[in-house]
Structure formats: structure tokens, C-alpha cells
Short mmCIF file of C-alpha atoms in Angstrom, two decimals:
data_model
loop_
_atom_site.label_atom_id
_atom_site.label_comp_id
_atom_site.label_asym_id
_atom_site.label_seq_id
_atom_site.Cartn_x
_atom_site.Cartn_y
_atom_site.Cartn_z
CA MET A 800 38.27 237.23 174.52
CA GLU A 801 39.96 236.80 171.09
CA VAL A 802 42.20 234.13 170.05
CA ALA A 803 44.41 234.69 166.89
CA MET A 804 45.33 231.63 165.24
CA ILE A 805 48.66 232.04 163.69
CA GLY A 806 49.25 228.80 161.75
CA SER A 807 50.02 226.57 164.72
CA SER A 808 47.49 223.39 164.83
CA GLN A 809 47.98 223.26 168.62
CA VAL A 810 46.11 226.38 169.54
CA ASN A 811 43.36 225.33 171.83
CA ILE A 812 40.06 226.86 170.60
CA GLY A 813 37.75 224.50 172.38
CA ARG A 814 35.26 222.09 170.97
CA SER A 815 35.55 223.57 167.37
CA GLU A 816 39.22 222.36 167.22
CA LEU A 817 38.30 219.07 168.25
CA ALA A 818 35.57 219.02 165.71
CA TYR A 819 37.93 220.19 162.72
CA THR A 820 40.77 217.83 164.11
CA GLU A 821 38.50 214.84 163.65
CA LEU A 822 38.73 215.54 159.69
CA GLY A 823 42.15 216.89 159.67
CA PHE A 824 41.09 220.53 158.94
CA LEU A 825 43.58 221.84 161.70
CA ARG A 826 46.09 219.19 161.59
CA THR A 827 47.09 219.94 158.01
CA ASN A 828 49.78 222.32 159.28
CA VAL A 829 49.34 224.15 155.95
CA PHE A 830 51.04 227.19 157.36
CA SER A 831 54.47 225.43 157.80
CA GLN A 832 57.22 226.88 159.81
CA LYS A 833 59.09 227.05 156.71
CA THR A 834 56.67 229.26 155.13
CA LYS A 835 56.75 233.19 155.67
CA ALA A 836 53.34 234.26 156.54
CA ALA A 837 52.03 237.79 156.53
CA PHE A 838 48.83 238.17 158.51
CA GLY A 839 45.98 240.02 156.73
CA GLN A 840 42.13 239.94 157.16
CA THR A 841 40.37 238.30 160.01
CA GLN A 842 37.78 235.33 159.85
CA LYS A 843 35.64 235.23 163.11
CA TRP A 844 33.77 232.46 164.84
CA ARG A 845 31.28 233.76 167.35
CA THR A 846 30.01 231.58 170.35
CA GLY A 847 28.31 233.26 173.32
CA GLY A 848 30.47 235.84 174.67
CA THR A 849 33.64 234.44 173.20
CA ARG A 850 35.10 235.33 169.93
CA TYR A 851 37.46 233.24 167.92
CA THR A 852 39.57 234.73 165.30
CA LEU A 853 41.34 233.09 162.48
CA LYS A 854 43.64 235.50 160.64
CA ALA A 855 44.25 234.72 157.01
CA ALA A 856 47.99 233.86 156.46
CA GLN A 857 49.01 234.89 152.97
CA SER A 858 51.76 232.73 151.89
CA GLU A 859 54.94 234.07 150.40
CA ILE A 860 56.63 230.95 149.46
CA THR A 861 59.61 231.59 147.32
CA ALA A 862 61.53 229.16 144.84
CA SER A 863 64.30 228.52 147.27
CA GLN A 864 61.78 227.68 150.20
CA LYS A 865 60.29 224.24 149.95
CA VAL A 866 58.72 222.04 152.77
CA SER A 867 60.49 218.85 153.09
CA GLY A 868 59.11 215.42 153.06
CA ASP A 869 55.99 214.29 151.18
CA THR A 870 54.04 217.25 152.39
CA SER A 871 56.01 219.69 150.20
CA ILE A 872 54.43 222.16 147.71
CA SER A 873 57.07 224.23 145.96
CA ALA A 874 57.08 227.61 144.97
CA ALA A 875 54.99 228.94 142.24
CA PRO A 876 56.77 229.76 138.78
CA SER A 877 56.24 232.86 136.75
CA LYS A 878 52.62 233.35 136.16
CA SER A 879 50.96 235.67 138.83
CA VAL A 880 48.82 233.79 141.28
CA ASP A 881 46.19 236.36 141.02
CA SER A 882 45.22 235.26 137.76
CA ILE A 883 44.38 231.60 138.77
CA ARG A 884 40.85 230.88 139.90
CA LEU A 885 40.44 227.39 141.87
CA PHE A 886 37.11 225.43 141.81
CA VAL A 887 36.14 221.98 143.30
CA GLY A 888 33.65 219.68 141.92
CA LEU A 889 30.77 218.64 143.87
CA PRO A 890 29.86 215.01 144.27
CA LEU A 891 28.50 213.42 140.93
CA ASP A 892 25.34 212.19 142.83
CA ALA A 893 24.91 215.56 144.63
CA VAL A 894 21.42 215.12 143.34
CA SER A 895 20.04 211.56 143.43
CA GLY A 896 18.25 209.77 140.67
CA CYS A 897 15.10 210.40 142.63
CA ASN A 898 15.80 214.11 142.38
CA THR A 899 16.57 214.86 146.01
CA VAL A 900 19.61 216.53 147.43
CA ASN A 901 22.14 213.87 148.49
CA HIS A 902 24.63 214.33 151.39
CA ALA A 903 23.11 217.85 152.16
CA ARG A 904 24.99 218.32 155.51
CA ALA A 905 28.21 217.01 154.13
CA ILE A 906 28.09 219.33 151.06
CA ALA A 907 27.11 222.29 153.21
CA ALA A 908 29.99 221.41 155.38
CA GLY A 909 32.34 221.12 152.51
CA LEU A 910 31.26 224.40 150.97
CA LYS A 911 31.98 226.20 154.26
CA ALA A 912 35.51 224.42 154.47
CA LEU A 913 36.32 225.39 150.82
CA LYS A 914 35.25 228.91 151.35
CA LEU A 915 37.49 229.21 154.50
CA LEU A 916 40.28 227.89 152.48
CA GLY A 917 39.98 230.35 149.66
CA VAL A 918 38.57 228.38 146.93
CA GLN A 919 36.60 230.58 144.49
CA GLY A 920 34.02 228.15 143.54
CA VAL A 921 32.43 224.78 143.01
CA GLU A 922 31.21 222.79 140.01
CA LEU A 923 27.91 220.91 139.86
CA PRO A 924 26.85 218.15 137.58
CA VAL A 925 23.26 218.74 136.34
CA TRP A 926 21.99 215.38 134.67
CA TRP A 927 19.47 215.18 131.66
CA GLY A 928 18.39 211.71 133.07
CA ILE A 929 17.20 213.45 136.43
CA ALA A 930 16.13 216.98 135.41
CA GLU A 931 14.05 215.62 132.39
CA LYS A 932 13.38 212.08 133.57
CA LYS A 933 9.90 211.20 133.03
CA ALA A 934 8.81 212.95 129.91
CA MET A 935 10.08 215.18 127.13
CA GLY A 936 9.75 218.82 128.19
CA LYS A 937 8.89 218.03 131.74
CA TYR A 938 11.69 219.47 133.84
CA GLU A 939 12.27 219.26 137.66
CA TRP A 940 15.07 221.69 138.63
CA SER A 941 14.01 221.94 142.58
CA SER A 942 17.01 220.09 143.89
CA TYR A 943 19.46 221.70 141.73
CA LEU A 944 17.95 225.02 142.56
CA ALA A 945 18.47 224.36 146.30
CA LEU A 946 22.02 223.44 145.71
CA ALA A 947 22.57 226.76 143.63
CA GLU A 948 21.04 228.59 146.74
CA MET A 949 23.44 226.84 149.08
CA VAL A 950 26.31 227.98 146.93
CA LYS A 951 25.10 231.43 146.92
CA LYS A 952 24.52 231.61 150.54
CA VAL A 953 28.14 230.55 151.29
CA GLY A 954 29.39 233.19 148.88
CA LEU A 955 31.07 230.91 146.38
CA LYS A 956 30.77 230.90 142.48
CA LEU A 957 29.08 228.05 140.62
CA HIS A 958 29.84 226.34 137.42
CA VAL A 959 27.35 223.91 136.09
CA SER A 960 28.01 221.10 133.75
CA LEU A 961 24.99 219.94 131.80
CA CYS A 962 25.35 216.25 131.27
CA PHE A 963 23.80 214.66 128.39
CA HIS A 964 25.04 211.29 129.14
CA ALA A 965 24.48 208.43 131.66
CA SER A 966 26.96 207.75 134.31
CA LYS A 967 27.54 204.35 136.09
CA GLU A 968 29.72 205.98 138.91
CA ALA A 969 26.79 208.45 139.65
CA LYS A 970 24.15 205.67 139.09
CA VAL A 971 22.28 208.10 136.57
CA SER A 972 20.81 206.78 133.35
CA LEU A 973 19.69 208.61 130.40
CA PRO A 974 15.90 210.03 130.71
CA GLU A 975 13.43 207.25 130.91
CA TRP A 976 11.49 208.06 128.10
CA VAL A 977 14.71 208.31 125.85
CA SER A 978 15.75 204.75 127.04
CA HIS A 979 12.15 203.53 126.07
CA ILE A 980 12.83 204.74 122.67
CA GLY A 981 16.20 203.16 122.43
CA GLU A 982 14.83 199.68 123.47
CA THR A 983 12.80 199.72 120.12
CA GLN A 984 15.34 201.68 118.31
CA PRO A 985 18.83 200.67 119.41
CA SER A 986 20.23 202.41 116.29
CA ILE A 987 20.21 205.62 118.14
CA PHE A 988 23.15 204.44 120.17
CA PHE A 989 26.78 203.91 119.05
CA LYS A 990 27.64 200.58 117.65
CA ASP A 991 31.06 198.92 117.31
CA ARG A 992 32.03 196.23 114.89
CA SER A 993 31.03 193.35 117.14
CA GLY A 994 27.37 194.66 117.22
CA GLN A 995 27.72 195.83 120.81
CA HIS A 996 25.82 199.29 121.52
CA TYR A 997 27.11 201.91 123.82
CA LYS A 998 23.88 203.22 125.68
CA ASP A 999 25.44 206.00 127.72
CA CYS A 1000 24.82 208.64 125.28
CA LEU A 1001 23.19 209.04 121.89
CA SER A 1002 25.05 208.42 118.65
CA LEU A 1003 26.26 211.82 117.14
CA ALA A 1004 24.84 210.57 113.77
CA VAL A 1005 21.31 211.18 115.02
CA ASP A 1006 21.82 214.82 116.08
CA ASP A 1007 19.41 216.35 113.50
CA MET A 1008 17.10 213.27 113.18
CA PRO A 1009 13.62 213.34 114.60
CA ILE A 1010 13.99 210.23 116.63
CA LEU A 1011 12.83 211.74 119.94
CA ASN A 1012 9.12 211.53 119.69
CA GLY A 1013 9.31 213.73 116.52
CA LYS A 1014 12.06 216.28 117.83
CA SER A 1015 15.80 215.81 117.01
CA PRO A 1016 18.38 215.53 119.89
CA ILE A 1017 19.58 218.89 118.94
CA GLN A 1018 16.16 220.26 119.49
CA VAL A 1019 15.69 218.48 122.98
CA TYR A 1020 19.09 219.64 124.10
CA GLN A 1021 18.38 223.44 123.11
CA GLU A 1022 15.08 223.30 124.95
CA PHE A 1023 16.75 221.77 127.95
CA CYS A 1024 19.16 224.66 128.00
CA GLU A 1025 16.64 227.18 127.67
CA SER A 1026 14.55 225.85 130.44
CA PHE A 1027 17.62 225.84 132.66
CA LYS A 1028 18.57 229.45 131.74
CA SER A 1029 15.01 230.41 132.48
CA SER A 1030 14.79 228.67 135.91
CA PHE A 1031 18.31 229.58 137.04
CA ALA A 1032 17.86 233.36 135.86
CA PRO A 1033 18.33 234.92 139.35
CA PHE A 1034 21.66 233.14 139.56
CA MET A 1035 23.00 233.53 136.10
CA GLY A 1036 25.94 235.94 136.00
CA SER A 1037 26.18 236.33 139.75
CA THR A 1038 26.49 233.02 141.30
CA ILE A 1039 26.51 230.95 138.13
CA THR A 1040 29.52 232.12 136.14
CA GLY A 1041 30.16 229.00 133.90
CA ILE A 1042 28.23 226.68 131.96
CA THR A 1043 29.77 223.42 130.39
CA MET A 1044 27.91 221.68 127.63
CA GLY A 1045 28.16 217.75 127.80
CA LEU A 1046 29.61 216.70 124.44
CA GLY A 1047 29.64 213.11 124.40
CA PRO A 1048 30.77 210.23 126.67
CA HIS A 1049 31.57 211.45 130.02
CA GLY A 1050 30.72 214.90 128.88
CA GLU A 1051 33.81 214.74 126.52
CA LEU A 1052 34.03 215.52 122.74
CA ARG A 1053 34.96 212.09 121.68
CA TYR A 1054 33.67 208.70 120.53
CA PRO A 1055 33.30 205.86 123.22
CA SER A 1056 36.20 204.21 121.70
CA HIS A 1057 37.41 202.58 124.91
CA HIS A 1058 34.33 201.84 126.76
CA ARG A 1059 34.88 197.96 126.67
CA SER A 1060 38.53 197.89 127.71
CA THR A 1061 39.14 195.55 130.49
CA LYS A 1062 42.90 195.39 131.16
CA SER A 1063 44.78 197.10 133.80
CA ASN A 1064 45.26 200.87 134.03
CA GLN A 1065 48.90 200.12 133.45
CA PHE A 1066 48.27 199.03 129.81
CA HIS A 1067 45.82 200.99 127.32
CA GLY A 1068 44.79 199.27 124.24
CA VAL A 1069 44.05 201.40 121.07
CA GLY A 1070 40.25 201.05 121.29
CA GLU A 1071 37.92 200.58 118.38
CA PHE A 1072 36.13 202.70 115.93
CA GLN A 1073 32.40 203.44 116.75
CA CYS A 1074 30.90 203.72 113.25
CA TYR A 1075 28.52 200.67 112.77
CA ASP A 1076 25.21 201.99 114.00
CA GLU A 1077 22.82 202.45 111.00
CA SER A 1078 22.94 206.05 110.87
CA MET A 1079 26.84 206.40 110.90
CA LEU A 1080 26.98 203.71 108.39
CA SER A 1081 24.50 205.57 106.29
CA LEU A 1082 26.67 208.72 106.44
CA LEU A 1083 29.66 206.93 105.54
CA LYS A 1084 28.11 205.29 102.43
CA GLN A 1085 26.91 208.64 101.11
CA HIS A 1086 30.51 210.10 101.72
CA ALA A 1087 32.05 207.25 99.98
CA GLU A 1088 29.69 207.50 97.04
CA ALA A 1089 30.29 211.22 96.84
CA ASN A 1090 34.02 210.85 96.58
CA GLY A 1091 33.73 208.08 93.90
CA ASN A 1092 34.72 205.19 95.91
CA PRO A 1093 31.44 203.37 96.79
CA ASN A 1094 33.24 200.38 98.27
CA TRP A 1095 34.88 202.36 100.96
CA GLY A 1096 31.54 203.28 102.54
CA LEU A 1097 30.56 199.46 103.36
CA GLY A 1098 31.89 199.66 106.87
CA GLY A 1099 35.00 200.63 109.00
CA PRO A 1100 38.52 199.50 108.50
CA HIS A 1101 38.78 195.52 108.64
CA ASP A 1102 42.41 195.32 109.81
CA THR A 1103 42.30 197.05 113.15
CA PRO A 1104 43.22 195.57 116.52
CA ARG A 1105 40.59 194.86 119.32
CA TYR A 1106 39.87 197.20 122.21
CA ASP A 1107 42.75 196.07 124.58
CA GLU A 1108 45.11 195.00 121.96
CA SER A 1109 48.44 196.98 120.76
CA PRO A 1110 48.70 198.97 117.52
CA ASN A 1111 50.76 196.29 116.08
CA MET A 1112 48.26 193.40 116.66
CA ASN A 1113 46.85 194.24 113.10
CA ASN A 1114 47.90 196.10 110.11
CA PHE A 1115 45.99 199.35 110.38
CA PHE A 1116 47.97 201.33 113.04
CA LYS A 1117 51.34 199.91 112.24
CA ASP A 1118 54.07 202.56 112.43
CA HIS A 1119 55.33 201.66 109.05
CA GLY A 1120 53.30 200.52 106.13
CA GLY A 1121 49.98 200.61 108.17
CA SER A 1122 46.74 201.30 106.29
CA TRP A 1123 46.21 204.58 108.00
CA GLU A 1124 48.90 205.98 105.66
CA THR A 1125 46.95 204.82 102.61
CA PRO A 1126 44.61 206.95 100.55
CA TYR A 1127 41.74 204.70 102.06
CA GLY A 1128 43.09 205.26 105.61
CA ASP A 1129 43.00 209.10 105.10
CA PHE A 1130 39.43 208.92 103.61
CA PHE A 1131 38.00 207.14 106.44
CA LEU A 1132 39.92 209.14 109.29
CA SER A 1133 39.01 212.45 107.55
CA TRP A 1134 35.32 211.45 107.51
CA TYR A 1135 35.37 209.88 111.03
CA SER A 1136 36.80 213.01 112.60
CA SER A 1137 34.67 215.40 110.67
CA GLN A 1138 31.60 213.69 112.13
CA LEU A 1139 33.00 214.43 115.58
CA LEU A 1140 33.97 218.18 114.72
CA ALA A 1141 30.34 218.72 113.16
CA HIS A 1142 28.76 217.35 116.17
CA GLY A 1143 30.93 219.51 118.50
CA ASN A 1144 30.07 222.67 116.19
CA ARG A 1145 26.42 221.89 116.65
CA ILE A 1146 26.40 221.50 120.42
CA LEU A 1147 28.64 224.47 121.07
CA SER A 1148 26.60 226.62 118.89
CA ILE A 1149 23.42 225.82 121.07
CA ALA A 1150 25.45 227.00 123.98
CA SER A 1151 26.83 230.21 122.61
CA SER A 1152 23.48 231.25 121.45
CA THR A 1153 21.45 230.37 124.60
CA PHE A 1154 23.92 231.41 127.48
CA THR A 1155 24.47 235.23 126.44
CA ASN A 1156 24.31 236.39 129.92
CA PRO A 1157 27.21 238.70 130.92
CA GLY A 1158 29.54 237.17 133.16
CA VAL A 1159 28.68 233.67 132.11
CA MET A 1160 31.55 231.70 130.25
CA VAL A 1161 30.45 228.81 128.16
CA SER A 1162 32.89 225.74 127.96
CA GLY A 1163 33.26 222.28 126.66
CA LYS A 1164 35.59 219.33 127.53
CA LEU A 1165 38.14 217.50 125.62
CA PRO A 1166 39.67 214.19 126.69
CA LEU A 1167 43.50 213.86 127.09
CA ILE A 1168 44.08 210.62 125.01
CA HIS A 1169 47.75 210.30 125.64
CA ALA A 1170 48.26 206.54 125.08
CA TRP A 1171 50.44 205.68 122.09
CA TYR A 1172 51.20 209.27 121.65
CA LYS A 1173 54.75 208.61 120.87
CA THR A 1174 53.82 206.36 117.89
CA ARG A 1175 53.47 207.73 114.43
CA SER A 1176 49.70 206.76 114.10
CA HIS A 1177 48.50 207.86 117.44
CA PRO A 1178 46.06 205.05 117.21
CA SER A 1179 44.20 205.74 120.55
CA GLU A 1180 43.33 209.42 119.38
CA LEU A 1181 42.24 207.92 116.01
CA THR A 1182 39.63 205.72 117.26
CA SER A 1183 38.46 208.48 119.76
CA GLY A 1184 37.89 210.73 116.71
CA PHE A 1185 41.12 212.94 116.66
CA TYR A 1186 42.85 212.76 113.36
CA ASN A 1187 45.98 213.45 114.85
CA THR A 1188 49.21 211.86 113.71
CA ILE A 1189 52.88 212.58 113.25
CA PHE A 1190 51.80 214.32 109.86
CA ARG A 1191 48.76 215.81 110.73
CA ASP A 1192 47.53 218.27 113.68
CA GLY A 1193 44.11 217.00 114.83
CA TYR A 1194 43.44 219.69 117.46
CA GLU A 1195 43.69 222.81 115.19
CA ALA A 1196 40.22 222.38 113.59
CA ILE A 1197 38.79 221.68 117.23
CA ALA A 1198 40.28 224.85 118.68
CA GLU A 1199 39.01 226.83 115.75
CA ILE A 1200 35.27 225.66 116.46
CA PHE A 1201 35.75 226.72 120.13
CA GLY A 1202 37.00 229.96 119.13
CA ARG A 1203 34.33 230.52 116.73
CA HIS A 1204 31.83 230.18 119.53
CA SER A 1205 33.86 231.83 122.10
CA CYS A 1206 33.92 228.87 124.29
CA LYS A 1207 36.60 227.88 126.68
CA MET A 1208 38.15 224.26 126.43
CA ILE A 1209 38.37 222.01 129.41
CA LEU A 1210 41.33 219.97 129.59
CA PRO A 1211 41.81 217.09 132.11
CA GLY A 1212 44.77 215.33 133.06
CA MET A 1213 46.79 218.34 134.47
CA GLU A 1214 48.39 216.16 137.21
CA LEU A 1215 49.68 213.60 134.64
CA SER A 1216 53.61 213.67 133.80
CA ASP A 1217 55.54 211.42 131.36
CA GLU A 1218 57.65 210.29 134.27
CA ASP A 1219 54.85 208.60 135.93
CA GLU A 1220 53.44 206.90 132.80
CA SER A 1221 54.02 203.23 131.77
CA ASN A 1222 56.38 202.74 128.99
CA GLY A 1223 54.18 200.04 127.60
CA CYS A 1224 51.83 202.09 125.62
CA LEU A 1225 54.35 204.91 124.61
CA SER A 1226 52.31 207.49 126.32
CA SER A 1227 53.17 211.13 126.65
CA PRO A 1228 50.38 213.33 128.46
CA GLU A 1229 52.81 216.20 128.83
CA SER A 1230 53.38 216.46 124.89
CA LEU A 1231 49.69 216.05 124.16
CA LEU A 1232 48.80 218.77 126.65
CA ALA A 1233 51.35 221.15 125.22
CA GLN A 1234 50.08 220.40 121.47
CA ILE A 1235 46.36 221.08 122.39
CA LYS A 1236 47.35 224.28 124.42
CA SER A 1237 49.31 225.44 121.56
CA SER A 1238 46.36 225.12 119.19
CA CYS A 1239 44.30 227.06 121.82
CA ILE A 1240 46.80 229.90 121.99
CA LYS A 1241 46.72 230.11 118.06
CA HIS A 1242 42.90 230.47 117.93
CA GLY A 1243 42.56 232.55 121.10
CA VAL A 1244 40.81 229.92 123.18
CA GLU A 1245 41.03 229.97 126.78
CA VAL A 1246 41.78 226.89 128.80
CA SER A 1247 40.44 225.46 132.06
CA GLY A 1248 42.25 222.54 133.67
CA GLN A 1249 41.07 219.45 135.50
CA ASN A 1250 42.62 216.56 137.09
CA SER A 1251 41.71 212.99 136.16
CA THR A 1252 42.15 211.28 139.58
CA VAL A 1253 41.91 212.36 143.20
CA LEU A 1254 45.71 212.61 144.22
CA GLY A 1255 47.23 210.56 146.95
CA ASN A 1256 50.67 212.43 146.80
CA THR A 1257 52.22 215.92 146.19
CA GLY A 1258 53.82 214.84 142.87
CA GLY A 1259 50.39 215.34 140.99
CA PHE A 1260 49.78 218.64 142.65
CA GLU A 1261 53.42 219.80 141.60
CA GLN A 1262 52.58 218.93 138.09
CA ILE A 1263 49.31 220.84 138.25
CA LYS A 1264 51.09 223.82 139.54
CA LYS A 1265 53.72 223.48 136.64
CA ASN A 1266 50.69 223.52 134.18
CA LEU A 1267 48.97 226.56 135.83
CA LEU A 1268 51.62 228.59 136.55
CA GLY A 1269 53.90 227.96 133.62
CA GLY A 1270 55.14 230.31 130.89
CA ASP A 1271 52.25 229.91 128.35
CA GLY A 1272 49.69 231.65 130.59
CA VAL A 1273 46.77 229.94 128.64
CA VAL A 1274 45.22 228.07 131.85
CA ASP A 1275 43.63 230.68 134.06
CA LEU A 1276 41.06 228.26 136.00
CA PHE A 1277 41.47 224.83 137.60
CA THR A 1278 38.65 222.54 138.85
CA TYR A 1279 39.72 219.90 141.31
CA GLN A 1280 37.70 216.74 140.84
CA ARG A 1281 36.04 215.70 143.02
CA MET A 1282 34.40 216.63 146.47
CA GLY A 1283 33.70 213.29 148.36
CA ALA A 1284 34.86 211.07 151.20
CA GLU A 1285 38.35 210.59 149.96
CA PHE A 1286 38.69 214.19 149.24
CA PHE A 1287 38.16 215.18 153.06
CA SER A 1288 40.18 212.31 154.31
CA PRO A 1289 43.24 213.07 156.43
CA ASP A 1290 45.36 211.41 153.86
CA HIS A 1291 44.25 213.89 151.24
CA PHE A 1292 42.82 217.19 152.45
CA PRO A 1293 45.94 218.41 153.95
CA SER A 1294 47.85 218.05 150.77
CA PHE A 1295 44.90 219.77 148.75
CA SER A 1296 45.05 222.62 151.47
CA ARG A 1297 48.71 223.24 151.04
CA PHE A 1298 48.27 223.16 147.23
CA VAL A 1299 45.58 225.86 147.42
CA LEU A 1300 47.72 228.12 149.64
CA SER A 1301 50.67 227.50 147.34
CA ILE A 1302 48.67 228.61 144.63
CA ASN A 1303 46.95 231.88 145.84
CA GLY A 1304 47.58 231.93 149.56
CA PRO A 1305 44.45 231.64 151.83
CA GLU A 1306 42.78 234.75 150.19
CA LEU A 1307 39.91 235.12 152.71
CA HIS A 1308 38.20 238.42 152.12
CA SER A 1309 36.18 240.67 154.47
CA ASP A 1310 32.92 239.19 153.27
CA ASP A 1311 33.88 235.51 153.98
CA LEU A 1312 31.45 233.19 156.19
CA ALA A 1313 31.14 233.75 159.79
CA ILE A 1314 30.62 230.31 161.48
CA ASP A 1315 29.79 229.88 165.17
CA GLU A 1316 31.28 227.07 167.20
CA LYS A 1317 28.23 224.93 167.06
CA ASP A 1318 27.99 225.25 163.21
CA ALA A 1319 31.63 224.43 162.74
CA ALA A 1320 31.53 221.27 164.71
CA GLU A 1321 28.41 220.17 162.87
CA CYS A 1322 30.03 220.98 159.45
CA VAL A 1323 32.83 218.45 160.12
CA ARG A 1324 30.60 215.90 161.82
CA ALA A 1325 28.47 216.13 158.84
CA VAL A 1326 31.28 215.31 156.46
CA SER A 1327 33.00 212.79 158.70
CA THR A 1328 29.82 210.78 159.13
CA SER A 1329 28.46 210.89 155.56
CA ASN A 1330 27.97 207.58 153.60
CA THR A 1331 31.47 207.30 152.20
CA ASP A 1332 30.13 204.77 149.67
CA SER A 1333 27.88 206.97 148.09
CA LEU A 1334 30.00 210.14 147.75
CA MET A 1335 31.23 209.68 144.43
CA GLN A 1336 34.81 210.54 143.26
CA VAL A 1337 36.26 211.57 140.13
CA ALA A 1338 33.95 211.68 136.82
#
């Protein structure tokens, strides 16, 4: 017999329904009674002599048709939904520190669920500290290759993030051989003015120095990329359609200026400059002497606040009369940001020259440092390396570098709105996002979006839609971060499902996965029984 599922979560399809109901897959009620549905292609589950048919409903939500209550996702604005591609990040610890696939059953279940929902692909973090863990040039790709094969088998696309940083969330360190070098040469790491080192990534000042057993970090990164390209050649351009190059802390192009902040998320201090390791101080000294002001090269600004303090706690960032507006302030900030720009240029150059495969887009990620954006000095951006003030656009030069290397720019925080931000730190994520996007448009740089947190309400999804489907048309891909226990919870997955359907409808195609009843039940059981503590959340 054949049962057509027409959007009602109450249709009895036997044990498969019970299994999916455990996770909330069928109780999401994504095909609301207030949503017009045109039934298209068919998805089939076969078991024995019984055939179950899931017809893909293609949403036609219009601006006047909104689902009431906190389950609503409003209609799409002007941009064509056909141009938006949706991806979901895999768990940060999809591959363990011991180089084995974590949560294999849960990930397989999640991939099938995402495919059924109409998501185009997934993002996979590939860690330097795992793939090249024991010795320089000794790569172990087996677990990552297994995951790529899983993604290919399901019929999804794969974006790979090459992570040259450590992560406490994923419990991944830098390669052991790099950490051993750092124990005797701590100057390879960033250092703040109190003498504390940041050991989750290498200082950008050592990019071209032969500190890694006679090779520079740039050489080591390039060899890593070449090994990856060679090992994953069967997937490049077909399954793997995107490569993101890690550019710094958390993979982002920035200094680790906020790594010791301890206050509540409701208050963001200005952070601190990270220019006190030996290599950075040497570069600063050379720059000051070349400019005829050797005293300016003795260290960073002396009158800046601490990590968790506001701009007015010292003189440098004060809105009026602050040192940032003096000739010295301009000298230091220009040099500090130029070092970040040069680092980004070096890394993106590696990526664009290595990953030349047709059908593979190279990307890099910027942070959205939106705290104190409404001040004149933009102090949190300045300490992070972005010389962006009321008088100066700090993102034009960055967009130019991305454009030069034909790289896509990834911007997080697509769910953030000014309305939801605390007034205490004069934040404006919407204004900053608009500014960066404007620079990208000017230099012909495509933009991919990400969220910063797993969303617990539909307000964030509405803001994402506003950014994806707005009039500027610069964002054509969005990666939701990240798959895990919370992602598949009944409190979250229904809202995410409605979001996907409101963007592109359940675009299920004829080559979609056929799952029999036993596999369907096993998929959900695998996800629901996974170790919820080890399924990592947002990067």
C-alpha cells in the first residue's frame, strides 16, 4: 500500500513515525495549516511489501500569511529563494583527538534528516592538531575521509574548514610537535602586556620565520593544504565544493584581543592589544625607526583599559580627546592593523593558489566585533585589528584582499539584531554587518553567513531571513552552526525545520535518499541516544 503524508503529523505510518516522533521530526508541524502547499516529488520509505510515500510540500508562504505564536516564520522578502544555499555545521568534535569518528551513528542520522529536509550540504572542521598531530609532514586523513564518504553517500555537498587553531570546546590542541616547540620558545605565541601568552594559535608575526623545525608556519600550512588536496582529490569539485582557510583565533581573521574576558555576555569590555611577543615588538620597533619615531616602537599604548573594562576607563579610547586621535594613535593603529592584513593576504594566497579545482570556492572568516560600534573610536574593533573608526573604514582593505584572491567572505552573527543587544556597550551588529557587506559589494566579494549561537526562538531566524533575502543580494549561502544534541532537540529542531522550509521550501529532488523503516528508526534512535555532553555546539 502507499500512504501519502500531506503535512499532518498525525498520519499513522507505523514504527517509523514513532521513532521520528521521539526526536520531534514529525511533530514539528512544519507544514502549517496556514501555509499553502503544492505537492511535488515523492520520497519513499520501503519496508517489506509496504511502501510509505512522503510527498515534498513546496511552501508558498506569502507576506500576508504568517503562522501565529512563537512557531512563526514570516514570508521571504525580495530575493529569490532559489539563490540561497543552506548548510549545517557538523559537530566540532566529529573527529576525536585520537583521530576516530565520533558519534558516527548520530552523524549518519543527522545527515539523512538534513537531506530529507532539503538542506544542500554540511560543513566539516578539519583540525591541524588532529590530522598532523604527531610529527611535521605526517598526515592522517582516514577519519575525515570516512566522513566525506558518508556525506557523499547521502548526496549532500561538503564544505571543509581547515582549522589551524586549537579549540577548548572541541578539546583539540595544536599539533603535539608544535606545542613542544612552544614550550621552549613561547615567543611563537601572542602575548599581552601583562605577559600572558595565548597558545591556541601561532602569532602572525612568525608567519615567515623558520620556527617549526626549520620551516615557517606559512610553509607548513601550504604543505598541509597540498596534502589535503591530494588525499581528497576524488571528492574535490563534486562532493567538496568549499574550502575555508583558518585565519586566526577560532578560525577568524583577528587578534585574540578578548580571550581573557570574564564578565557576563551582557557586557563586553574593549579587549587588549596583542603586540607584546618578541616578534611583534621587533616589527613595531623596525616600523617606528623607519618612520623617524623610535620611541613609538618600545611597546603598545600605555593608556588603554583592561580586557573587561569600558572605553572610558583610560584615555586611549575616549570619544573626545582620546589618544587614538593623535599622530601616535594613528601610527600604532595603522601598523597593528597592517600586520593583520598582511597575515590574511599570506594565508588567502596559499588557499587561492592551492585549491584551483573547478567547482571549489575558497573562503575566509571575519568576526563581527559589534560591541562599542556606536562610539567614535570603535575600541573593540581596534584591539581586534580592524582600524575602523568614525573617520576611517577599516574593512575596505580587507575586502580588497579577499577580492584579489577571489575568496568568499564568511560573516557570523546573522541572527543578531540591535534590538536584542544590551545598551551597556553601545553595540550595533546590524550597522557593522551592513558596513562590511557594503565593502564586499564594492570589491566584488561574495558573502556567506553564519549564526553565532544555536537559536532558541524564532526571532533569530527572522533576522537571518532578513539578512539572507534582503535587497542587497550579497549573501548567497548560509551555514547554520552547529549540529549536536541541542540542534536536534524538540525545542529547537522544529523551528529550524520551519526556517528551512520558509527559505527554499522542502526542495526534495528525485535523487533524494530512500530510507527503509528500520533505518529510519535507527537514525533517530542514534541521535536521541548519543552522548549529549560530547556533541559540541557552536564554534
